[in-house]
PDB file of C-alpha atoms and ligand atoms in Angstrom:
ATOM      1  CA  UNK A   1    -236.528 -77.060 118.884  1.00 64.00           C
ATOM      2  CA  UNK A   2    -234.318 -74.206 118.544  1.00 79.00           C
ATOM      3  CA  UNK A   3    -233.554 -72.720 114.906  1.00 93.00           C
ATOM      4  CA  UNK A   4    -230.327 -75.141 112.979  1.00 97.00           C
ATOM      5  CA  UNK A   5    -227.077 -72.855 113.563  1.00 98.00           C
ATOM      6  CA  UNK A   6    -225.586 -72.161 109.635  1.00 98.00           C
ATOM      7  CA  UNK A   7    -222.787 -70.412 108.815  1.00 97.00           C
ATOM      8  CA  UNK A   8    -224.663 -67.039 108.358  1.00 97.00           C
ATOM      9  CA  UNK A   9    -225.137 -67.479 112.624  1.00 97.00           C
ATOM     10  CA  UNK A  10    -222.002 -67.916 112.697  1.00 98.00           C
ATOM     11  CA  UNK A  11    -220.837 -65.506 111.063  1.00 97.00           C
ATOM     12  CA  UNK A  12    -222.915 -62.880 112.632  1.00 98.00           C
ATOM     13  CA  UNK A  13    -221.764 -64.113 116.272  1.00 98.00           C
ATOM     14  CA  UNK A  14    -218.275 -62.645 115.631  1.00 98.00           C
ATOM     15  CA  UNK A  15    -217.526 -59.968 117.769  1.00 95.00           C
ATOM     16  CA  UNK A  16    -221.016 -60.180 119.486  1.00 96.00           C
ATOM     17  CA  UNK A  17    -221.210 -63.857 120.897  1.00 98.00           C
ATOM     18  CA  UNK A  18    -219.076 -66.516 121.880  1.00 98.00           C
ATOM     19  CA  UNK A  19    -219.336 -69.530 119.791  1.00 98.00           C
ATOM     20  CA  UNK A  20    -219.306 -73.032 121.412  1.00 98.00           C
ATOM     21  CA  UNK A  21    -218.044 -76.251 119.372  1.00 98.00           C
ATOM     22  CA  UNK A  22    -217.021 -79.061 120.950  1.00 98.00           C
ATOM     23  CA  UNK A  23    -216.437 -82.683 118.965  1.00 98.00           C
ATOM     24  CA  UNK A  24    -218.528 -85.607 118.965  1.00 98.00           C
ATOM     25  CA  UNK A  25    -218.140 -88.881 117.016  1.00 98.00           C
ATOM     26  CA  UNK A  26    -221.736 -90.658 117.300  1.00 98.00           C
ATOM     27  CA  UNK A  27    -225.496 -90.184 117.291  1.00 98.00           C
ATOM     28  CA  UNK A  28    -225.968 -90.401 121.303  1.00 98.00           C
ATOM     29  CA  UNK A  29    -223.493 -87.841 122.261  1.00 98.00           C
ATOM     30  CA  UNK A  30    -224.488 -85.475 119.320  1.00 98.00           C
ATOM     31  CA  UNK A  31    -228.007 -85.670 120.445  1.00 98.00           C
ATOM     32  CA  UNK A  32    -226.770 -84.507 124.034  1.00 98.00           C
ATOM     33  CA  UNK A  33    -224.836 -81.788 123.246  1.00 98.00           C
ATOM     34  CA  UNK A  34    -226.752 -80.229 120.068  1.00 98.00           C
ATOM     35  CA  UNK A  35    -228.841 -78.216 122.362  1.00 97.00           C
ATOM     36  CA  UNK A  36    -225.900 -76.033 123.937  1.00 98.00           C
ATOM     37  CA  UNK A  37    -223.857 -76.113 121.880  1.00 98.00           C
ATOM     38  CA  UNK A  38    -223.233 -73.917 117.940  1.00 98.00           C
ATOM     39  CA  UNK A  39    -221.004 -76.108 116.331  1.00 98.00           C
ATOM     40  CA  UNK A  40    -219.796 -80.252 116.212  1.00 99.00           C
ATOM     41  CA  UNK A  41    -216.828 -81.321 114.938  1.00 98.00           C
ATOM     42  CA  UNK A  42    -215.865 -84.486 114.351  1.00 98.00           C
ATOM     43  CA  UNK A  43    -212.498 -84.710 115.058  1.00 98.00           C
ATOM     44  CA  UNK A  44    -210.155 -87.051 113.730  1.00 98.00           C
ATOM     45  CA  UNK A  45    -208.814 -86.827 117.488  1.00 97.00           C
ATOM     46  CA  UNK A  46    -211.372 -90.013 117.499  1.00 97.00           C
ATOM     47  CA  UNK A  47    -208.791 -91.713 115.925  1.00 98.00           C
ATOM     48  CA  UNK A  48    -206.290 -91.014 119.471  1.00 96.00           C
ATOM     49  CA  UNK A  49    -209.353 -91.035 122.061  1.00 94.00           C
ATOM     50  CA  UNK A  50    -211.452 -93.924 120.864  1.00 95.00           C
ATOM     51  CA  UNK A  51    -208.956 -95.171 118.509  1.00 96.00           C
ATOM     52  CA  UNK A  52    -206.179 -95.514 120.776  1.00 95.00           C
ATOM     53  CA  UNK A  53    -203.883 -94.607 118.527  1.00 96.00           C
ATOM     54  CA  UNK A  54    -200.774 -92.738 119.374  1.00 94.00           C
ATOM     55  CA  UNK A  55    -201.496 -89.609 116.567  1.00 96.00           C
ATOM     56  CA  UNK A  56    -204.327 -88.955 114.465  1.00 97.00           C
ATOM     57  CA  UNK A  57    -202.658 -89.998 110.835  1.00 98.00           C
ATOM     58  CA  UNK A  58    -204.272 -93.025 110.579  1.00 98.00           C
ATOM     59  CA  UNK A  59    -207.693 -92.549 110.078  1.00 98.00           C
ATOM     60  CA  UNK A  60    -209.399 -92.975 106.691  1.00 98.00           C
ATOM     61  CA  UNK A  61    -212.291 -90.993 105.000  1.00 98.00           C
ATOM     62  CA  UNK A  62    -214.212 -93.469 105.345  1.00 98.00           C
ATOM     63  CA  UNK A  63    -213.852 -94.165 109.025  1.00 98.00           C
ATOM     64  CA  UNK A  64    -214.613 -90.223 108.707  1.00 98.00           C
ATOM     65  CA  UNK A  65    -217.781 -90.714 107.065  1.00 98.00           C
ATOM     66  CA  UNK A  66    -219.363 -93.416 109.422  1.00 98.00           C
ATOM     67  CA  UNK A  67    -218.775 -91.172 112.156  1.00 98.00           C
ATOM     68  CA  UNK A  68    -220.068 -88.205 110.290  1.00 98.00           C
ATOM     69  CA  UNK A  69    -223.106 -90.034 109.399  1.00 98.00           C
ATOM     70  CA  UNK A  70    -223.804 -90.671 113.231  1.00 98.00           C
ATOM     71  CA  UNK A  71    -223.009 -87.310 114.557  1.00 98.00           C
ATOM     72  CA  UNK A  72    -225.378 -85.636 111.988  1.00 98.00           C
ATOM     73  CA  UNK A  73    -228.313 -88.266 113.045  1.00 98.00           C
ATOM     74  CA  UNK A  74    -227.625 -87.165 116.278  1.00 98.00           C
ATOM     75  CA  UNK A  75    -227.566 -83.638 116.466  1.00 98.00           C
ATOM     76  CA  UNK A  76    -230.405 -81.601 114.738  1.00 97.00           C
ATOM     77  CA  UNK A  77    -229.431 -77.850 115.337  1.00 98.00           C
ATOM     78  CA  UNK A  78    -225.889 -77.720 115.812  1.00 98.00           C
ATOM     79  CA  UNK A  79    -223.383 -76.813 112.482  1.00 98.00           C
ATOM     80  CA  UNK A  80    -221.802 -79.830 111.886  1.00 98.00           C
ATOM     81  CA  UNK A  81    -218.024 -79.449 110.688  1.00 98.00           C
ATOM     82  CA  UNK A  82    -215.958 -82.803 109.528  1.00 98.00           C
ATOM     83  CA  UNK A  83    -212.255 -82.861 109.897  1.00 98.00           C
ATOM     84  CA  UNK A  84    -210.338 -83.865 106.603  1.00 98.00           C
ATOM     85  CA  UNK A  85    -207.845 -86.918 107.770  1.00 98.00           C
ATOM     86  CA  UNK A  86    -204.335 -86.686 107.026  1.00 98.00           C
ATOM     87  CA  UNK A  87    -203.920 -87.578 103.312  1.00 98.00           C
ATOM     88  CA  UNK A  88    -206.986 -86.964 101.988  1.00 98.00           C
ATOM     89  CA  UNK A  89    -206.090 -83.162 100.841  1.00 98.00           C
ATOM     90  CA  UNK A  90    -202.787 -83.154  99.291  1.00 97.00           C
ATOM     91  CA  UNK A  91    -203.749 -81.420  95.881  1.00 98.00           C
ATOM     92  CA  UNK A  92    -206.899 -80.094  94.858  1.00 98.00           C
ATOM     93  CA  UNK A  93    -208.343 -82.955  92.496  1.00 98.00           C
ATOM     94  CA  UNK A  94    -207.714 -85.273  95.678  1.00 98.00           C
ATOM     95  CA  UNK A  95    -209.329 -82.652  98.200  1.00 98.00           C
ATOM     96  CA  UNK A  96    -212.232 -81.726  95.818  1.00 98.00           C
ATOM     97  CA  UNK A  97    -213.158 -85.642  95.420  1.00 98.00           C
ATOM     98  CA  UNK A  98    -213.370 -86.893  99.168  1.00 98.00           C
ATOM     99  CA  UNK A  99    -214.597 -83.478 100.013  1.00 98.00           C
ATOM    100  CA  UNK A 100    -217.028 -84.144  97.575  1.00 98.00           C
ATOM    101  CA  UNK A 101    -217.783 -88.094  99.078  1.00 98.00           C
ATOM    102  CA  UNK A 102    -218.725 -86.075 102.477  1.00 98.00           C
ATOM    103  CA  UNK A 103    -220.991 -83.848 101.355  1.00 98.00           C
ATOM    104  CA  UNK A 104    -223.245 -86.639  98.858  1.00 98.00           C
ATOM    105  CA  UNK A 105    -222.959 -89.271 102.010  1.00 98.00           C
ATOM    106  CA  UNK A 106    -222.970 -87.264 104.994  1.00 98.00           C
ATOM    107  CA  UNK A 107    -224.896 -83.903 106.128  1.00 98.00           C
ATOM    108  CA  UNK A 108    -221.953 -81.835 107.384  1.00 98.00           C
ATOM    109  CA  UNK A 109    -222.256 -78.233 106.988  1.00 98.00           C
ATOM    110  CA  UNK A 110    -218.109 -77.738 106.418  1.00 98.00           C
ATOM    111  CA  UNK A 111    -215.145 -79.773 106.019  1.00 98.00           C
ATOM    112  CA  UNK A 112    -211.883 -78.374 107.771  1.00 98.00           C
ATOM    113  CA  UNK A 113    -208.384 -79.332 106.914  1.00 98.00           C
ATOM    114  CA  UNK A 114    -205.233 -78.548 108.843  1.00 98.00           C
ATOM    115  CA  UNK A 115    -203.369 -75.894 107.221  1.00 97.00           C
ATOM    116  CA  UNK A 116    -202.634 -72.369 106.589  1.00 97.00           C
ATOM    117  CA  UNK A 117    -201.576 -70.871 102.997  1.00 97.00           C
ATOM    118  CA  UNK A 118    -199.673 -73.920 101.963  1.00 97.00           C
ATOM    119  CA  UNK A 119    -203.864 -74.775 101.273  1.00 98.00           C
ATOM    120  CA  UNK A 120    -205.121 -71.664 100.691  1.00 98.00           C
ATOM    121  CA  UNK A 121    -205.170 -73.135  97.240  1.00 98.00           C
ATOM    122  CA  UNK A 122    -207.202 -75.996  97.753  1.00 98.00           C
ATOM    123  CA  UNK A 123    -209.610 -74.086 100.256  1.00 98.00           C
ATOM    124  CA  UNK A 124    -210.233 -71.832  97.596  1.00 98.00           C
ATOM    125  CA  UNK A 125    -211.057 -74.876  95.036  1.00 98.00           C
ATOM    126  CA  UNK A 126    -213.447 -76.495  97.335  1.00 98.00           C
ATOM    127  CA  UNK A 127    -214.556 -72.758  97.913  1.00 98.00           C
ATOM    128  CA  UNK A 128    -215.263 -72.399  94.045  1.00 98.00           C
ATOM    129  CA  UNK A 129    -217.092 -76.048  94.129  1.00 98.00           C
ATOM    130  CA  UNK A 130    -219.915 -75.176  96.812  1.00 98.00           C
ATOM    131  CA  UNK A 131    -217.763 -76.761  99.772  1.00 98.00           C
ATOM    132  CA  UNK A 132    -217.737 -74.831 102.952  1.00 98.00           C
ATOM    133  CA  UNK A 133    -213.825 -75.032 104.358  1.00 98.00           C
ATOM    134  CA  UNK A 134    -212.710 -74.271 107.914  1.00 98.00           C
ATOM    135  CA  UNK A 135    -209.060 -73.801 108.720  1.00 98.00           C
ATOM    136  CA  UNK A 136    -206.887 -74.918 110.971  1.00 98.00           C
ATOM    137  CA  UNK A 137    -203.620 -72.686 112.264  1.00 98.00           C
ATOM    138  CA  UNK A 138    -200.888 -73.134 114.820  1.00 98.00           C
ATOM    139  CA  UNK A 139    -200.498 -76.523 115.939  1.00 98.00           C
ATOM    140  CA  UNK A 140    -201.279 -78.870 113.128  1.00 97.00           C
ATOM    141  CA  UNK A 141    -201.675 -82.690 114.839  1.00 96.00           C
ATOM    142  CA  UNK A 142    -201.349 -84.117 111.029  1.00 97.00           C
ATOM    143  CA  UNK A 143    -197.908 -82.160 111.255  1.00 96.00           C
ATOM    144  CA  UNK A 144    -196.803 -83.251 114.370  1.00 94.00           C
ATOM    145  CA  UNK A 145    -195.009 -86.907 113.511  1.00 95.00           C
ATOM    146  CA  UNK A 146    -193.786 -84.840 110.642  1.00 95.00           C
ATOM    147  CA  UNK A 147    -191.774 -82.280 112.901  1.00 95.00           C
ATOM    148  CA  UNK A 148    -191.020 -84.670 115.770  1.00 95.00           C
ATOM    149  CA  UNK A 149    -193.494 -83.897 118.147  1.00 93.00           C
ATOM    150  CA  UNK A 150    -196.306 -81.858 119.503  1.00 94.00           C
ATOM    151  CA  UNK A 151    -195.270 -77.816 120.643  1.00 94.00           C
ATOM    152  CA  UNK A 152    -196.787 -74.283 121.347  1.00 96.00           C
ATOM    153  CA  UNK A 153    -196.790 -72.408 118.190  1.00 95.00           C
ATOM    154  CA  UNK A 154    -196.027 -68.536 117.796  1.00 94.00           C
ATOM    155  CA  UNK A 155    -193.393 -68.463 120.659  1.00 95.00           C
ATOM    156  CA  UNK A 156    -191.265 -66.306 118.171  1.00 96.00           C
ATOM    157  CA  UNK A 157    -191.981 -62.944 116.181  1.00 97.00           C
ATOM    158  CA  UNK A 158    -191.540 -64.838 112.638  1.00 97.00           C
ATOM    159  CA  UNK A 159    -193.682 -67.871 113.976  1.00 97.00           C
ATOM    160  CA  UNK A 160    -196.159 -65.067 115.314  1.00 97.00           C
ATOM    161  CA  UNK A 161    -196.054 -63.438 111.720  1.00 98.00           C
ATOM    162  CA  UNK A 162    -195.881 -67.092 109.940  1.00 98.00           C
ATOM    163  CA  UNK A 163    -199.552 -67.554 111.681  1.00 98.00           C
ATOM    164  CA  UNK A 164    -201.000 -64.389 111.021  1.00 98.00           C
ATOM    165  CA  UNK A 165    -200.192 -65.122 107.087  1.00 98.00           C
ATOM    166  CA  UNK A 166    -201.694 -68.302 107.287  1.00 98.00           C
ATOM    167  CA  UNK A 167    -204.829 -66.920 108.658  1.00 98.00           C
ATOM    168  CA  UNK A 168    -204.889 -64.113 106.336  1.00 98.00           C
ATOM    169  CA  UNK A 169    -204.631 -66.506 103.186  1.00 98.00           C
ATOM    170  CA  UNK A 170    -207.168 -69.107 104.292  1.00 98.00           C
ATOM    171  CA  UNK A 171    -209.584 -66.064 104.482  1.00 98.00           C
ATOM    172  CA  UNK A 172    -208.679 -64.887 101.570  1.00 98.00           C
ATOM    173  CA  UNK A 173    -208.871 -68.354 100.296  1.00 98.00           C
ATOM    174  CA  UNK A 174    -212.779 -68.235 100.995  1.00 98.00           C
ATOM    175  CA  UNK A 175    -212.477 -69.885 104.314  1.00 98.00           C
ATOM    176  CA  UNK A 176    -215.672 -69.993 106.226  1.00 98.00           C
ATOM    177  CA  UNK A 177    -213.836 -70.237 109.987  1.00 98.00           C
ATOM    178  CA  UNK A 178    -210.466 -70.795 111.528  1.00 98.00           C
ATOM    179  CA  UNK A 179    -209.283 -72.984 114.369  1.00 98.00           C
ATOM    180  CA  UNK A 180    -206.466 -71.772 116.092  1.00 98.00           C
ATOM    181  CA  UNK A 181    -204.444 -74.494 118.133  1.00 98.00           C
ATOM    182  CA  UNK A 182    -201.879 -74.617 120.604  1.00 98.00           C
ATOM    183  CA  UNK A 183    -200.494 -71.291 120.435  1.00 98.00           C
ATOM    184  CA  UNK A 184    -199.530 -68.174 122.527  1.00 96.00           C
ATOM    185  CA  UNK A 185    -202.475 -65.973 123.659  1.00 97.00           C
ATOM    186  CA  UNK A 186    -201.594 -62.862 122.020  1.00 97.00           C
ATOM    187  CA  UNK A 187    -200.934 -64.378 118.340  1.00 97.00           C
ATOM    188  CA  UNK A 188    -204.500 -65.772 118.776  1.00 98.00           C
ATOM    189  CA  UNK A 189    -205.406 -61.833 119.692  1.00 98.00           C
ATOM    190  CA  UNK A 190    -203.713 -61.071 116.581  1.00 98.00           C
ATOM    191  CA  UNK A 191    -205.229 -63.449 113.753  1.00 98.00           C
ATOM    192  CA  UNK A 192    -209.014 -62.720 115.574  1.00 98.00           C
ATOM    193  CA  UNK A 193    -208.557 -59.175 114.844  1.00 98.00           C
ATOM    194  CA  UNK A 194    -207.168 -59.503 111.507  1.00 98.00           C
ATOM    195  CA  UNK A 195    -209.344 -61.539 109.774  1.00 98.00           C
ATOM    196  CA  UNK A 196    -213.469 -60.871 109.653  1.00 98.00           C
ATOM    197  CA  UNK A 197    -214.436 -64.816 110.010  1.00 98.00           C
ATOM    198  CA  UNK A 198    -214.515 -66.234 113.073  1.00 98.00           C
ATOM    199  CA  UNK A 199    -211.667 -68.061 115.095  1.00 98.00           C
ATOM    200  CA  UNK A 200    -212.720 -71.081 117.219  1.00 98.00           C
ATOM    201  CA  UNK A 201    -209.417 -71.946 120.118  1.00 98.00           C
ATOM    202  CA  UNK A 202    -207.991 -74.079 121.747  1.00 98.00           C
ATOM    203  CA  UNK A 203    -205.022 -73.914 123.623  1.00 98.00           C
ATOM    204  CA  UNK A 204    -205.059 -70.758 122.729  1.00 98.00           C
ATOM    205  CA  UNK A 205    -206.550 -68.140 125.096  1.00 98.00           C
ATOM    206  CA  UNK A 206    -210.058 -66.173 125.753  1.00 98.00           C
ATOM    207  CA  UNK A 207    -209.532 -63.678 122.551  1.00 98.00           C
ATOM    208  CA  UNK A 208    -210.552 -66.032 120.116  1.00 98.00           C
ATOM    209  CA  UNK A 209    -214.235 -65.753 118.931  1.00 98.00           C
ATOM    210  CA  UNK A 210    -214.898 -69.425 120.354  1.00 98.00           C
ATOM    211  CA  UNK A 211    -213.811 -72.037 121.747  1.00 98.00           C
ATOM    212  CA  UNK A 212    -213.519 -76.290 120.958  1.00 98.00           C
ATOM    213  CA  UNK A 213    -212.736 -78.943 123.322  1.00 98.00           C
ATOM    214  CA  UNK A 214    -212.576 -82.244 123.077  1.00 98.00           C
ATOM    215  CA  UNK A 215    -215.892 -84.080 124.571  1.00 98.00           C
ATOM    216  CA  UNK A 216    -214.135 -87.022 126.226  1.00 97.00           C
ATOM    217  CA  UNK A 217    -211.285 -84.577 127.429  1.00 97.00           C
ATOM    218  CA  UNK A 218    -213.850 -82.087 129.278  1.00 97.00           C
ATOM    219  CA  UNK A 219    -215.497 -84.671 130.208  1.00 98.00           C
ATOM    220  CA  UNK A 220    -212.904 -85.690 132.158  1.00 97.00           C
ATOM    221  CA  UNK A 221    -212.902 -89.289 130.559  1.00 96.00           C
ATOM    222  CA  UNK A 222    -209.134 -89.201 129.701  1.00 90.00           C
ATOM    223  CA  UNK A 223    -206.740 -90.398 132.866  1.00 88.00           C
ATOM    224  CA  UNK A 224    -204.090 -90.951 130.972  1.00 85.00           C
ATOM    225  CA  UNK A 225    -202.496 -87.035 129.256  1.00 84.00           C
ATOM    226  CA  UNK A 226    -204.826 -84.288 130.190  1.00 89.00           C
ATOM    227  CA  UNK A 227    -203.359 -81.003 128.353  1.00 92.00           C
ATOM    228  CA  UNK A 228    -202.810 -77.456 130.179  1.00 94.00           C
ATOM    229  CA  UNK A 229    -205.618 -76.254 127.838  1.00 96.00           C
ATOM    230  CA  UNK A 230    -208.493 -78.584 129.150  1.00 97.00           C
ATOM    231  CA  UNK A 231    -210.239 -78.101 131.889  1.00 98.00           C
ATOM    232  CA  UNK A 232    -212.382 -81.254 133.078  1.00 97.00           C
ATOM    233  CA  UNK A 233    -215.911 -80.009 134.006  1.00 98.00           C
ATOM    234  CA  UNK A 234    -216.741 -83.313 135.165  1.00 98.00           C
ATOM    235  CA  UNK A 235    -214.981 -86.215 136.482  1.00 97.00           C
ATOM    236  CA  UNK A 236    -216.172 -88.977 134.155  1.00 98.00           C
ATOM    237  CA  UNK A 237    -213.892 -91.654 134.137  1.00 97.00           C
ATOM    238  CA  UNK A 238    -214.883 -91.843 138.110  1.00 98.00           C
ATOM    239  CA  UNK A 239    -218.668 -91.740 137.595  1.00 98.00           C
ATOM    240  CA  UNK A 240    -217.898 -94.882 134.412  1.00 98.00           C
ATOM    241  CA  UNK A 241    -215.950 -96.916 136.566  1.00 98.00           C
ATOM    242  CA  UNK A 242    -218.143 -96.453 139.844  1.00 98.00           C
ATOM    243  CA  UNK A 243    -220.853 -96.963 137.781  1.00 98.00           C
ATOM    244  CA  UNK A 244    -219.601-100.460 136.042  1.00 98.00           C
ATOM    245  CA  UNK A 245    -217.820-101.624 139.568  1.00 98.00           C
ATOM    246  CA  UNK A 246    -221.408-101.227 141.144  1.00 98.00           C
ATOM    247  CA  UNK A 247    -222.985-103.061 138.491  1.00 98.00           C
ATOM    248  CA  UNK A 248    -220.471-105.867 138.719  1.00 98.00           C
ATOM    249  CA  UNK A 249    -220.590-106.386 142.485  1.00 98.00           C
ATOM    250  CA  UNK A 250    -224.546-106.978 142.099  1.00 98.00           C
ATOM    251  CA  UNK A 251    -224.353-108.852 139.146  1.00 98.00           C
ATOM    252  CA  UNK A 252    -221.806-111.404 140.773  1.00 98.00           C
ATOM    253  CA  UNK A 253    -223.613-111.029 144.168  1.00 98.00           C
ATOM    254  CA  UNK A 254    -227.194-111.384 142.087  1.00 98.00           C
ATOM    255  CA  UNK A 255    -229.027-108.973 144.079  1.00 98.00           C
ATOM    256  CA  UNK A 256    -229.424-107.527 139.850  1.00 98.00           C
ATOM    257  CA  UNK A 257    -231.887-108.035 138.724  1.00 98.00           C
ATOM    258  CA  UNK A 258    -234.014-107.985 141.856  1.00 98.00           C
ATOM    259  CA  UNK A 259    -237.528-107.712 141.117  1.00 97.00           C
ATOM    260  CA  UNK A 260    -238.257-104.380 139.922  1.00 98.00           C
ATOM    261  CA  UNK A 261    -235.965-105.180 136.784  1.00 98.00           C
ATOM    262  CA  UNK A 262    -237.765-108.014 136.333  1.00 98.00           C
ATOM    263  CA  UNK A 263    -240.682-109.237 134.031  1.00 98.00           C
TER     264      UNK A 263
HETATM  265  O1  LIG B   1    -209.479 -83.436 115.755  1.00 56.31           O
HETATM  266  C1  LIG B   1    -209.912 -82.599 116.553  1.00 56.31           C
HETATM  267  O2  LIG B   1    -210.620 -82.914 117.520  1.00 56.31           O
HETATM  268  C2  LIG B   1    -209.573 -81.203 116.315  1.00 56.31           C
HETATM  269  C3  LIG B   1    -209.778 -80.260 117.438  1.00 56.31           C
HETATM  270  C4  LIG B   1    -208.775 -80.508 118.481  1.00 56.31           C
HETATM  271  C5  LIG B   1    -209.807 -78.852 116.978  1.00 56.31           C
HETATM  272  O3  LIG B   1    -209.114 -80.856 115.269  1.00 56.31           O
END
């Protein structure tokens, strides 16, 4: 088995290597992608994708940490970075103690929590109490019900600048990592060559130092909104519901199980 990827790998990759995360929210798919890829997030995106929820807002910590629990059974190399849900890092007594909860239940490597220096505080908090913190810049989905909807950020100079400040404080916060969402190429440029820590994208160009997707959205699982951003490398949701269809027709024909499925 390859070597576990820790933030030291990481951190050396910048500039040199691409780094791959993509998000997974059990043990099965963690234990398929571990071996290609650096890092797994789980995403409270699970909350929209396997949720079916309309925004990710309503997810608790603690549907956080069964899923966390899952993904780190699953996947024995990759760095393994939990997404704070919305509401769970409002000050930094509040951040510190479910923060806290993930690291003494789960094995994540990092926590990340939407935000740029409006938490630089409470990065640097959890920073100062042994917690790894990843950001997360330019479109903010915890924001989004907030401001009325979901848009590209850094369209304007002063949104460019407002990102590049953002960046610059969660790094200076003690952030370990950045994700950079939904915004113009050349602001993503910008923040990767400002700050020394690496920036992970998406929906945001090729300049950022790697790159997240995700799993059931480049897996081509989703029929339903499929972003600009994602491209589907496969088209699951045909191979699931070929699959099932095929497996209904013989179970109502009962030619399964024929005799080799059979004790
Ligand atoms: O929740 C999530 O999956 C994320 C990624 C889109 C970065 O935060």
């Amino acid at each position: 088995m390859d070597k576990k990827t820790t933030l030291k790998t990481l951190q050396s990759m910048k500039g040199h290597e691409k780094i791959v995360m993509v998000t997974a929210y059990d043990a099965l798919f963690a234990s398929l992608f571990d071996e290609h890829v650096d890092v797994i997030l789980i995403g409270d995106s699970l909350n929209m994708t396997f949720g079916g929820q309309d925004d990710t807002l309503s997810i608790s910590m603690e549907q956080m940490i069964y899923h966390a629990k899952a993904v780190c059974s699953g996947a024995k190399k990759s760095f393994v970075l939990l997404d704070m849900p919305f509401g769970t890092c409002g000050n930094k007594k509040q951040a510190l103690k479910n923060a806290t909860k993930a690291y003494k239940q789960t094995k994540v490597d990092a926590v990340k929590i939407e935000g740029g220096r409006e938490k630089a505080e409470i990065v640097k908090y959890l920073t100062d109490n042994e917690i790894a913190v990843c950001g997360h810049v330019g479109l903010k989905p915890q924001s989004a019900r907030g401001e009325g909807g979901y848009s590209v950020k850094g369209k304007s100079e002063d949104e460019k600048k407002s990102i590049l400040e953002d960046a610059i404080a969660l790094e200076a916060a003690g952030a370990i990592m950045i994700v950079i969402e939904g915004v113009k190429p050349d602001v993503a440029l910008a923040v990767t060559k400002a700050v020394k820590i690496p920036t992970i994208g998406i929906g945001a160009g090729v300049d950022c130092d790697g790159q997240v997707l995700v799993w059931s959205d480049m897996l081509g699982l989703n029929d339903i909104f499929v972003p600009k951003f994602v491209k589907r490398y496969t088209d699951g949701s045909s191979i699931v519901k070929d699959a099932i269809k095929q497996y209904a027709d013989e179970v109502k024909k009962a030619s399964f199980p024929n005799e080799q499925f059979t004790y």
